XYZ file of C-alpha atoms in Angstrom:
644
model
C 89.753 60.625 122.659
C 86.964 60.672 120.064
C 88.641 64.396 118.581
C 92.182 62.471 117.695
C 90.641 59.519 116.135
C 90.246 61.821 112.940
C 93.999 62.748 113.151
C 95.461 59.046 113.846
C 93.348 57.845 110.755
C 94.804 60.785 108.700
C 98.594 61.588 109.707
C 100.264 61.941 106.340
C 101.898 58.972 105.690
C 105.418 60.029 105.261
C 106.887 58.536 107.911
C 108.967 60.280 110.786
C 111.115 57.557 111.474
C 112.609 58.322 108.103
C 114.432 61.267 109.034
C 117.915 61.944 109.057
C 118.719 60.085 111.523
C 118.626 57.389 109.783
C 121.653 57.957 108.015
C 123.820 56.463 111.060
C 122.407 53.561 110.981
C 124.124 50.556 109.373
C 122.413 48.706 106.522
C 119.213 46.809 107.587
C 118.486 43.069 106.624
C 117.070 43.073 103.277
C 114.837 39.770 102.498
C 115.806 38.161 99.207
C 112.942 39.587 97.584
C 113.887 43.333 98.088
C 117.497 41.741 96.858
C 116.453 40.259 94.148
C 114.542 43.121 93.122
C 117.741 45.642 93.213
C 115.855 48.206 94.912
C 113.374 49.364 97.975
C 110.770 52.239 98.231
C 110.568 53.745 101.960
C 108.537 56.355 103.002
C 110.168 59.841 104.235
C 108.931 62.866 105.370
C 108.185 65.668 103.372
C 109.640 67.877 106.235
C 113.333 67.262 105.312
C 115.129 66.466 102.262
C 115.892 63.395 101.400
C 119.689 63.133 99.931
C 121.307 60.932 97.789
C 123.239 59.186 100.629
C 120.558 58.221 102.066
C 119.767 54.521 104.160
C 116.479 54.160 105.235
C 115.405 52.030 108.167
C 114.282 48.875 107.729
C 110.804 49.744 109.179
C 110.336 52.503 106.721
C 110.385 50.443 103.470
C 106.305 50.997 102.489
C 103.526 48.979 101.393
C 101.216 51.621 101.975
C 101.285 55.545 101.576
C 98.710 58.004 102.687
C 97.870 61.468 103.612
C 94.950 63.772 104.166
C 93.781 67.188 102.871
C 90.526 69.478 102.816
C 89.273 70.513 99.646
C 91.035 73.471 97.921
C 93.738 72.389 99.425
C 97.154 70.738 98.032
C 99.114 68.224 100.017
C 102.437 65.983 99.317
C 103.881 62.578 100.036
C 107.402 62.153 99.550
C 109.361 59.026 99.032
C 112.404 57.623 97.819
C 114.110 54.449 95.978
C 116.893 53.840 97.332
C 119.187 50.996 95.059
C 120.229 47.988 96.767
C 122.178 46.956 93.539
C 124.040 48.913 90.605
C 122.300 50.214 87.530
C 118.875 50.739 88.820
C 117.834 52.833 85.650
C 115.162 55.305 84.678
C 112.428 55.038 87.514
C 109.056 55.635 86.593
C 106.217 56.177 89.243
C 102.756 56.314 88.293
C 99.722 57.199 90.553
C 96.887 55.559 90.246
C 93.961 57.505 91.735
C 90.418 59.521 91.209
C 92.203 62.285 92.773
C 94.687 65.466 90.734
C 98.283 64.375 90.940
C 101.487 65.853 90.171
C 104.338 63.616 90.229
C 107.852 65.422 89.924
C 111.522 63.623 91.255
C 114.618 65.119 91.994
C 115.965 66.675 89.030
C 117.545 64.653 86.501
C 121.775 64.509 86.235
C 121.884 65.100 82.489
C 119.887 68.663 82.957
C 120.925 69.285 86.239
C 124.864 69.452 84.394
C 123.557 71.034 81.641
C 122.197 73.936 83.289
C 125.437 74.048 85.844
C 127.839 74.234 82.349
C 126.404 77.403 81.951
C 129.255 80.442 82.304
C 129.565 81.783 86.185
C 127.375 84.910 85.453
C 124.594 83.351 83.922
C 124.254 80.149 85.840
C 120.962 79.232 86.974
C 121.523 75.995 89.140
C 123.727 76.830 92.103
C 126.599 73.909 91.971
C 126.707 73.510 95.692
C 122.873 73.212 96.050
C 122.130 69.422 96.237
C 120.129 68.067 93.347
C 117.531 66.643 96.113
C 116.374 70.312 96.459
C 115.231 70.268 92.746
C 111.561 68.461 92.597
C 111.096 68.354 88.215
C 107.850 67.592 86.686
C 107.706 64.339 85.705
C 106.984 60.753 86.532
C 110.399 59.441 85.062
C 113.477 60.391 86.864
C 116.149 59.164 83.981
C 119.309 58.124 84.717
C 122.276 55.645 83.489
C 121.681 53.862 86.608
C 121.823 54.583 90.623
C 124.387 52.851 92.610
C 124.351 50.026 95.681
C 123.863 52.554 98.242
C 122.073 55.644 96.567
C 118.770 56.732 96.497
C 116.818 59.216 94.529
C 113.124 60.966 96.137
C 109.939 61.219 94.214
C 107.026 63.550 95.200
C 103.629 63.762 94.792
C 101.568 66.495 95.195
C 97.828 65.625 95.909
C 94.931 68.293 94.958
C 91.271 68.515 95.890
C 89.496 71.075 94.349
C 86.157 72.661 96.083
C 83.593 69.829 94.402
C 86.272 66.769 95.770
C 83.800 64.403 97.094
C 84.455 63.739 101.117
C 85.703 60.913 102.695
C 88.631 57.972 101.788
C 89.837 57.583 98.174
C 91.729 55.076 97.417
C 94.508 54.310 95.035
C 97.693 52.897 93.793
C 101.219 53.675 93.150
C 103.441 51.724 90.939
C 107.286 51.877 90.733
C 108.912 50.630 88.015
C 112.578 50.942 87.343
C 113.999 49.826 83.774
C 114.564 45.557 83.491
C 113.470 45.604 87.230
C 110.460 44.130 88.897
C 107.610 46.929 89.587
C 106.963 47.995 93.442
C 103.160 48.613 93.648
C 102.019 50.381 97.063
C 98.694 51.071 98.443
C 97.012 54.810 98.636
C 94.922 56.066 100.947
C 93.999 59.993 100.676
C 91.341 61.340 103.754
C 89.603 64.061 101.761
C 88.637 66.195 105.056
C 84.415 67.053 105.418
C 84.981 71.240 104.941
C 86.723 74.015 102.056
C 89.924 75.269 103.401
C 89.137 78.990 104.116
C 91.746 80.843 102.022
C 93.828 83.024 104.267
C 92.822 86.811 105.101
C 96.800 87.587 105.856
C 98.655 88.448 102.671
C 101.349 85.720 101.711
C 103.789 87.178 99.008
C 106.548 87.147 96.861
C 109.398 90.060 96.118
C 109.077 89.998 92.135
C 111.258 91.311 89.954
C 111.300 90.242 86.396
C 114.528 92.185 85.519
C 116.469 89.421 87.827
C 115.284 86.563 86.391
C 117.527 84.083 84.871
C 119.558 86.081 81.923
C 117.734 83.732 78.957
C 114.737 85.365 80.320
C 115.098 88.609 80.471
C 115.019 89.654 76.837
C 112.780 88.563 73.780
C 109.103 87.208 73.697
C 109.777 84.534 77.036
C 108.985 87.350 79.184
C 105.754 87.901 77.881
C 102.230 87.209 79.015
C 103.031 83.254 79.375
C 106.042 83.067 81.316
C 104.194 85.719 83.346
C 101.229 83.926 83.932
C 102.767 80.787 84.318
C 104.763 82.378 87.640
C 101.342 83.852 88.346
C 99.629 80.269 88.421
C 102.598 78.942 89.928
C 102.683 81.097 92.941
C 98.577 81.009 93.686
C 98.918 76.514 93.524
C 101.862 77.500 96.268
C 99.977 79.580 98.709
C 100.390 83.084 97.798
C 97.403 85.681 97.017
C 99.681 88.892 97.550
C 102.635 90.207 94.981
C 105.495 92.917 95.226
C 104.522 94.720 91.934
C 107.240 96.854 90.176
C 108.005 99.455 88.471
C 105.575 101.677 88.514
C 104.695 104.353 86.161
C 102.463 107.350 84.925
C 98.763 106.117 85.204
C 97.310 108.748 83.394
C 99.275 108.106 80.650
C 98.884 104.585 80.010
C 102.777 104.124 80.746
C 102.513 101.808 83.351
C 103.206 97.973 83.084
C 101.827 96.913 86.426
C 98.233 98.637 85.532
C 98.677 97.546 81.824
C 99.897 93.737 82.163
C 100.909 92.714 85.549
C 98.154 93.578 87.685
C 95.154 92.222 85.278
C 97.053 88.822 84.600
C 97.787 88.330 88.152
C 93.642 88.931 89.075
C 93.374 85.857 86.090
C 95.411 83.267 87.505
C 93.593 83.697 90.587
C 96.963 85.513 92.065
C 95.469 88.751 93.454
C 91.831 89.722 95.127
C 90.713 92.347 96.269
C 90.066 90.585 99.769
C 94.186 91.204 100.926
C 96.680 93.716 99.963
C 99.510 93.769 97.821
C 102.856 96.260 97.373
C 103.537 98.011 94.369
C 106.932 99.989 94.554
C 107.506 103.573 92.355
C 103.843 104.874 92.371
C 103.206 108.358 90.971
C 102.976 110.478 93.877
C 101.084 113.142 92.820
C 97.374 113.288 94.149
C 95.641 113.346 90.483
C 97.455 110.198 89.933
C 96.928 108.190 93.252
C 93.059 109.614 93.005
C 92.822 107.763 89.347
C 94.318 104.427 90.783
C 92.297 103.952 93.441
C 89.026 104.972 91.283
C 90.557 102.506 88.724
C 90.823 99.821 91.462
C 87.542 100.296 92.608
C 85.933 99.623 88.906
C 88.531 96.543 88.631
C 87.969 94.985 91.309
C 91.931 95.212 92.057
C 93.356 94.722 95.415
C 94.700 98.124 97.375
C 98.019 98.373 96.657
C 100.273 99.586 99.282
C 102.922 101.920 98.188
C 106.108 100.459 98.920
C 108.702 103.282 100.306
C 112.212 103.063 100.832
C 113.209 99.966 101.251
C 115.311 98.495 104.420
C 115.796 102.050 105.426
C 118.456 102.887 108.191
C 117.425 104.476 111.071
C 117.452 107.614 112.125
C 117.010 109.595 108.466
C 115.329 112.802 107.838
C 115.015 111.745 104.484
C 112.956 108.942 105.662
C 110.831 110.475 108.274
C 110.097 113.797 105.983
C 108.849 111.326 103.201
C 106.503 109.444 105.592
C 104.942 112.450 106.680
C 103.878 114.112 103.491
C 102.237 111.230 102.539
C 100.349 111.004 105.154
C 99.268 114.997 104.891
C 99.098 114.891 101.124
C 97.954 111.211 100.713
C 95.732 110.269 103.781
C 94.193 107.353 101.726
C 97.162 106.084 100.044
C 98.675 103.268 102.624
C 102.739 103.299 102.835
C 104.704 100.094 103.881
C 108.016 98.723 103.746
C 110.818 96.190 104.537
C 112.364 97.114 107.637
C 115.431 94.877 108.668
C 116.673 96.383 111.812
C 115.288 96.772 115.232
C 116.640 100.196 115.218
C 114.356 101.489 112.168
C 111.334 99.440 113.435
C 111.284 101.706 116.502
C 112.410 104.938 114.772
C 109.477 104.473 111.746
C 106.394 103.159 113.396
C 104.684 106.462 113.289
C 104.821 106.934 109.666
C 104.451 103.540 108.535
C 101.152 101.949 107.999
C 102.569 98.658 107.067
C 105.822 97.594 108.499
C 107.246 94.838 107.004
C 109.533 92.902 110.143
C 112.540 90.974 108.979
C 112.257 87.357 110.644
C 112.788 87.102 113.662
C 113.335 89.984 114.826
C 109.305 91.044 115.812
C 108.821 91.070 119.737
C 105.669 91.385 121.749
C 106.464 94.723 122.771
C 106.929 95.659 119.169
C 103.377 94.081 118.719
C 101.757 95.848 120.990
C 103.251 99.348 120.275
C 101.914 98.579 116.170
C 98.332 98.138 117.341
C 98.696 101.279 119.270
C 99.519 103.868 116.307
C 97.095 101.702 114.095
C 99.724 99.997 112.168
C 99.806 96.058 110.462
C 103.176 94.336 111.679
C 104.027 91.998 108.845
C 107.041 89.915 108.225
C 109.631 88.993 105.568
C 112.771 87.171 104.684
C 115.592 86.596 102.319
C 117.104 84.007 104.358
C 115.367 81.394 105.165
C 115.476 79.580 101.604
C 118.948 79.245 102.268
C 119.710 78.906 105.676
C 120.366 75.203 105.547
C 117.819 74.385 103.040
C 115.707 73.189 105.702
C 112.089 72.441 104.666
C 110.289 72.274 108.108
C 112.366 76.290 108.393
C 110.504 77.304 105.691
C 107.001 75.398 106.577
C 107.117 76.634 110.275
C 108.111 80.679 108.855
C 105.220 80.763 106.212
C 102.699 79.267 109.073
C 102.882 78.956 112.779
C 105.510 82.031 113.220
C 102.658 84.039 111.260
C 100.097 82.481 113.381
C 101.682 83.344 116.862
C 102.755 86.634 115.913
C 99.736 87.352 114.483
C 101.472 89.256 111.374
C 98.590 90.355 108.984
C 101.397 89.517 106.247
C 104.682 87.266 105.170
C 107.010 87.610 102.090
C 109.893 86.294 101.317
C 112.195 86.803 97.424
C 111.012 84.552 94.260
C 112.116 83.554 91.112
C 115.218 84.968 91.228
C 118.498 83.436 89.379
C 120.971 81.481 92.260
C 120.463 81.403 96.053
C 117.260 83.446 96.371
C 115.305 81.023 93.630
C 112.021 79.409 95.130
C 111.777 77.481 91.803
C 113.990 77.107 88.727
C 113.587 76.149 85.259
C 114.194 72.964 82.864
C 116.820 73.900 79.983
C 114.954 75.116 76.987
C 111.624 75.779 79.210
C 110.404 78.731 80.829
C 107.573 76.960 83.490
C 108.670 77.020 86.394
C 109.655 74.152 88.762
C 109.501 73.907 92.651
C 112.478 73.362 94.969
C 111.173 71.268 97.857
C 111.261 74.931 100.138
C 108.747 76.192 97.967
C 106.386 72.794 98.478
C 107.084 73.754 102.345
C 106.063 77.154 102.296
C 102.661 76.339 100.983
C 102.563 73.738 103.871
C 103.224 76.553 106.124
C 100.511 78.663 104.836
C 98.175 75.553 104.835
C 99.233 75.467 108.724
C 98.036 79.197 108.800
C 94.427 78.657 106.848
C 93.887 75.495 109.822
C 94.168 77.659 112.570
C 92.457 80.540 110.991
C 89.402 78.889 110.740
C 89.449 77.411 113.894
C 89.827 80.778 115.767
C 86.716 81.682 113.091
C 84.927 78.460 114.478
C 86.314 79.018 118.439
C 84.480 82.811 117.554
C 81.112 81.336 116.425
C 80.943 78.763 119.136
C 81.654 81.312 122.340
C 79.564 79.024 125.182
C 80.776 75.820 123.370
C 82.676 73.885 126.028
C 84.995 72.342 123.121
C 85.410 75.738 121.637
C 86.983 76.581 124.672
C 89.109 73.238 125.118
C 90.530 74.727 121.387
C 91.028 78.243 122.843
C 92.880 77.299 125.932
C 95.317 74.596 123.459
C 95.840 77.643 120.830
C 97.072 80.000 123.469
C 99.123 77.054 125.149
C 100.635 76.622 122.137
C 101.064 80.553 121.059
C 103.093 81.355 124.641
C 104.883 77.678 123.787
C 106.469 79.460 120.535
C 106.372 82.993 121.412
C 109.954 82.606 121.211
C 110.846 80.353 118.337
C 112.540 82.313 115.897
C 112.942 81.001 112.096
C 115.931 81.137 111.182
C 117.291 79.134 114.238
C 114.095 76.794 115.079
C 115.603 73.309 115.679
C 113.499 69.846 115.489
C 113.860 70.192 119.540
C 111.885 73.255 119.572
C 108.792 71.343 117.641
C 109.107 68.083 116.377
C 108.872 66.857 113.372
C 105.532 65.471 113.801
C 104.039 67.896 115.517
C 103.151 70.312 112.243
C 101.103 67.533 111.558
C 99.775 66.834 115.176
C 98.859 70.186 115.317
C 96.909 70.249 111.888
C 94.950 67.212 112.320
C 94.069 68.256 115.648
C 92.735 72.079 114.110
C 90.837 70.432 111.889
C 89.257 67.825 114.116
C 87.796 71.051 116.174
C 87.007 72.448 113.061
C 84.983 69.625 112.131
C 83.460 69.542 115.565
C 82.614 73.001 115.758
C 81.832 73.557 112.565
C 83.812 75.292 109.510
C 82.776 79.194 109.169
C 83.213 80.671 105.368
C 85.340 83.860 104.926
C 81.955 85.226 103.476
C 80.842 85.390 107.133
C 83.628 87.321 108.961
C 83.073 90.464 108.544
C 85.654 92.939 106.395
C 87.236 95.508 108.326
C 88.416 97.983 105.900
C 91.790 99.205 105.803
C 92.704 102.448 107.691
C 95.549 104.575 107.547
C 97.550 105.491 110.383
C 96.344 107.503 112.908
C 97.586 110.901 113.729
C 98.340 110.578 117.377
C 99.706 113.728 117.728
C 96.458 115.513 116.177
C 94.791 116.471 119.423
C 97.710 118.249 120.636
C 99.849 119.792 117.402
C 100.678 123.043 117.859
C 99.996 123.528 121.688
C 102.475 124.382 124.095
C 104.685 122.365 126.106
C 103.007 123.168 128.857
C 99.917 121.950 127.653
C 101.684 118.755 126.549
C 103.053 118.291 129.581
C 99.465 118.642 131.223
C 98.492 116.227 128.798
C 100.882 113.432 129.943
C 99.239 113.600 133.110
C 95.668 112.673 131.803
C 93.500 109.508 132.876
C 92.958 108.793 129.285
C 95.437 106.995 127.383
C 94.898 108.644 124.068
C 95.563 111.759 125.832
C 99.121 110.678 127.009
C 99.934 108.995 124.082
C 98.702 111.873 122.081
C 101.066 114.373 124.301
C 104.125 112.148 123.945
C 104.024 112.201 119.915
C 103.261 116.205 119.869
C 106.432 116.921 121.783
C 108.263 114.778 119.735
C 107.534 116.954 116.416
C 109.066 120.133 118.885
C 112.516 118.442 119.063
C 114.557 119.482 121.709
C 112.390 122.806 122.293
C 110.669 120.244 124.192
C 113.309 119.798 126.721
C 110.675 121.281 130.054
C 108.923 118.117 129.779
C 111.521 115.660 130.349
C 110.385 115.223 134.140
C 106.951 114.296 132.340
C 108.213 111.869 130.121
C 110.593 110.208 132.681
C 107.304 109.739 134.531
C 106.052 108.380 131.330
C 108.704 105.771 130.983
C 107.020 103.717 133.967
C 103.574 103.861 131.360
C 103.679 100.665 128.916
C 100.875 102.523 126.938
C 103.210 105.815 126.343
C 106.667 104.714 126.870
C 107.926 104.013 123.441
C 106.773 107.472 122.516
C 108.230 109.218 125.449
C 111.580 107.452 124.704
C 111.602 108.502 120.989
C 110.934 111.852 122.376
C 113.067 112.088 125.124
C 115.994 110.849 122.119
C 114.958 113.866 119.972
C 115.938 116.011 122.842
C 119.070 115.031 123.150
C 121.778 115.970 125.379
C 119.269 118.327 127.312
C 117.201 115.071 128.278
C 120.494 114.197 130.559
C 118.310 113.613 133.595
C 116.781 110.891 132.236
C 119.630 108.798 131.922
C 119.461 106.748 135.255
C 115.715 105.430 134.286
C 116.663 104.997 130.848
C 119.409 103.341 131.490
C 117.327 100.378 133.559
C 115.217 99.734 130.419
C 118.644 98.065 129.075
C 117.443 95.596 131.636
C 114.226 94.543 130.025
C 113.149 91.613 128.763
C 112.207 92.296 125.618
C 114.711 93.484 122.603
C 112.077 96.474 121.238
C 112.156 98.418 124.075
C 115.925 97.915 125.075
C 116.779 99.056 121.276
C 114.583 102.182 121.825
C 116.931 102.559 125.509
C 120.209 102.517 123.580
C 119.515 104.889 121.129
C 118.093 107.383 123.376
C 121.020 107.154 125.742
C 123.340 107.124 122.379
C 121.501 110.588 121.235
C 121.919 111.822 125.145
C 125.424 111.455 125.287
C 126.675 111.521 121.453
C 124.102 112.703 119.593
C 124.279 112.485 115.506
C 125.302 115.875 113.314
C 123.631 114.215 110.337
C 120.734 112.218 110.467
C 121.582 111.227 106.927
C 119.489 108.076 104.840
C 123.489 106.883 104.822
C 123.900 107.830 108.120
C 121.477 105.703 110.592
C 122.462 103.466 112.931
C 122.722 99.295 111.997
């Protein structure tokens, strides 16, 4: 009982109740005070946004607002007016507290329509994105007056910085419409007793400055300001990882990521040299890769992954011969890459150290076969901003999907013009300004840094019996949401409440156990991706096929992989590998091979076929394109050619 009192004291208080829901109900009772007034404040859940149409419930009108954070750590409260009479004008809201605020509001109608009166091709403010999904800087939300019925959110984004003094701080916020009588509601903010660990997984944007809005993209805006104001912008949202592009020729100075980007994203705190990030159109040459990473070391720069071809179809020669001469020519260069189809991410995972998983679409089998070759699974989207505009979405992507998957990375696009924007930008002003998605995904990766350091703390604390208690809850709740996906998670697969639940209960343990600094865990260094095949290259097939029969894993695995490089000269062993299909440990090898044979591997169709059976999607995509290659195999194995 004694580990939730910490979490009932500190559940933010944006109430639940407020959800959307509410908007069926009928109009509550207002007393003749909130009548006289013209107007009520409610509380609402950051979680979901909070439209114009909006009715709260009559228990959600607030006297009181609250929430909780650890130091370094940034949390919100939303809540909204909502008018119970015409011309409720220009609201202000001012926070009264010893505690870093940022107040922003939906953004205002006047710039909202003057950014949407902008031609079709160089519109910034999509017109059918609701203005509730702007938040703009601001404390003033100024309009000609709101409407009996309407209601406009404010939100306030709470920061406690490493020196935050522990314990309650207390405060006030006063709301104060023009001509109407001011709202004043209590604050409580739980400053938590430990730093939030910053995450070890790299959280990341797609960047590309050349698809920013069109005011931006020529003349001095684009310059080291705007730059490092995205910079700042992204590190106060979560992120310590960055897509970095174009390259260029190092040794000749001609390279704007080594030049600009790169040292002004170490300044704002961006970038360290702790976790990853990609840079696309590195020099390949060795000379060149040799002075980067020298350059790196003396900088103190982060390893930067080259990014290959990007979303690449599967099966390509193109592809495949690219992967492996970096890894003969470049053994300490890492390669990654977005890969959005199930096909490619069991067609590449042998040449790519990094493979970047579209949403949704990692499995555990998938998992497991990564660890195997010595690969990091990571994930990515480009939907989830827009797929319904759904906050908790984007929260439960960036965070417990990361968490349960246990991807060592998740990006998704940024500051891009229209429907892939995570922020947008006042008329005449080039900082940028959150949509209430991008407030989410920094809850998300909050979610992530919770349960980090627990696990850190659960690691510390082996003989602890609460350390096990928080063991046997985390894997409870990993096989509970093995299966959520993020692009279709519904409030039925984890309630609203719960994101919070869950946090406040993490860092209860935490406090219990004890917080453990990132100094402490020790730093495995990156390695490249293992050579399977080495033991075994250049042997014969009947050696191979000897080899598939070894006690030792590495062995069989090691067999499976050389016979694949021999193509369909190693059509003798398909006995072998049928054997091999019954092996967890070698069967996604064995089916790769077995498709490289081809039509010669026909006597493997009746056990291939009963992997269309399985339960999990990696390994029946793996048993439809070997039978596909069986019966109908591909003349060209074409980058334009793969299969979708």
């Amino acid at each position: 009982t004694a580990l939730f009192t910490v979490g009932a004291m500190i559940l933010c208080g944006v109430a639940i109740e407020a959800s959307a829901q509410d908007n069926k109900a009928t109009h509550p009772n207002w007393t003749p005070a909130e009548q006289a007034a013209g107007y009520v404040v409610f509380r609402y859940t950051t979680m979901e946004n909070l439209a114009p149409s909006h009715v709260p419930a009559r228990d959600a009108v607030a006297t009181k607002l609250s929430c909780a954070l650890a130091r370094d750590e940034y949390e919100s409260i939303q809540f909204g007016v909502h008018a119970l009479a015409g011309d409720v004008k220009n609201i202000r809201a001012t926070v009264e507290s010893d505690l870093k605020v940022t107040v922003y509001h939906q953004i205002n109608p006047a710039d909202k329509a003057q950014l949407a009166a902008a031609p079709k091709e160089a519109r910034e403010v999509p017109l059918w994105m609701s203005s509730e999904f702007y938040l703009q800087r601001g404390n003033v939300f100024e309009t000609d007056g709101l409407k009996a019925g309407q209601t406009v959110n404010f939100w306030l984004t709470f920061h406690a910085d490493e020196a935050t003094k522990a314990g309650l701080h207390r405060g006030r916020i006063r709301i104060k419409p023009a001509a109407r009588p001011e709202t004043v509601l209590d604050l409580a903010v739980q400053v938590r007793p430990f730093i939030l660990e910053r995450p070890r997984a790299a959280f990341g944007f797609y960047y590309r400055g050349d698809r920013l809005p069109k005011r931006f993209r020529k003349g001095p805006p684009i310059g080291g300001d705007m730059v490092k104001a995205m910079y700042r912008d992204m590190a106060e949202h979560g992120s310590n990882s960055l897509w970095f592009y174009p390259g260029g020729d190092y040794l000749k100075g001609k390279c704007r990521v080594v030049n600009k980007f790169l040292p002004r994203a170490q300044k704002t705190g961006l970038v360290s040299p702790q976790v990853p990030s990609f840079m696309m159109g590195m020099d390949p040459t060795p000379a060149s890769r040799a002075w980067l990473e020298a350059e790196g070391r003396k900088r103190n720069w982060p390893e930067l992954i080259e990014y290959g071809s990007d979303e690449p179809l599967y099966p390509s020669d193109i592809v495949r011969d690219q992967g492996v001469y970096r890894r003969s020519s470049l053994p300490t260069t890492r390669t990654g890459t977005a890969v959005s189809q199930l096909a490619a991410a069991y067609g590449y995972s042998d040449i790519l150290d990094v493979l970047m998983i579209r949403g949704g679409a990692a499995t555990p089998e998938m998992q497991a076969e990564e660890r195997r070759v010595g690969a990091e699974l990571w994930t990515y989207s480009y939907s989830i901003l827009r797929n319904g505009f759904l906050p908790f979405r984007q929260r439960y992507f960036a965070g417990l999907y990361t968490w349960v998957y246990e991807f060592k990375g998740n990006y998704v696009w940024a500051y891009y013009s229209k429907h892939m924007s995570h922020a947008w930008f006042e008329p005449g002003r080039d900082e940028p300004m959150p949509v209430v998605g991008h407030e989410a995904r920094r809850e998300g990766i909050d979610d992530y840094r919770y349960l980090q350091m627990l696990e850190d703390s659960i690691a510390a604390n082996p003989q602890n019996k609460s350390a096990r208690q928080a063991a046997a809850w985390l894997d409870d709740l990993r096989a509970r949401l093995i299966s959520a996906l993020p692009d279709e998670i519904e409030l039925g697969t984890l309630a609203l409440e719960e994101y919070d639940e869950i946090r406040d209960r993490a860092a209860a343990y935490i406090a219990q156990l004890g917080p453990i600094p990132n100094e402490a865990i020790a730093r495995v260094p990156p390695i490249p991706l293992k050579d399977p095949a080495a033991a075994y290259r250049g042997q014969s097939v009947a050696a191979c096929i000897a080899g598939l029969e070894s006690a030792e894993v590495s062995s069989r695995r090691g067999a499976a992989w050389a016979l694949l490089a021999l193509g369909r000269d190693a059509a003798p062993a398909v006995s072998s590998l049928v054997r091999a299909l019954d092996d967890p440990e070698v069967r996604m090898p064995a089916l790769r091979t077995l498709e490289t044979i081809g039509p010669a591997a026909f006597p493997a169709i009746p056990r291939v076929a009963k992997l269309l059976e399985h339960t999990d999607a990696y390994i029946r995509m793996g048993a439809t394109l070997t039978l596909g290659e069986i019966g109908c195999p591909m003349d060209k194995r074409e980058e334009s050619s793969g299969h979708r």
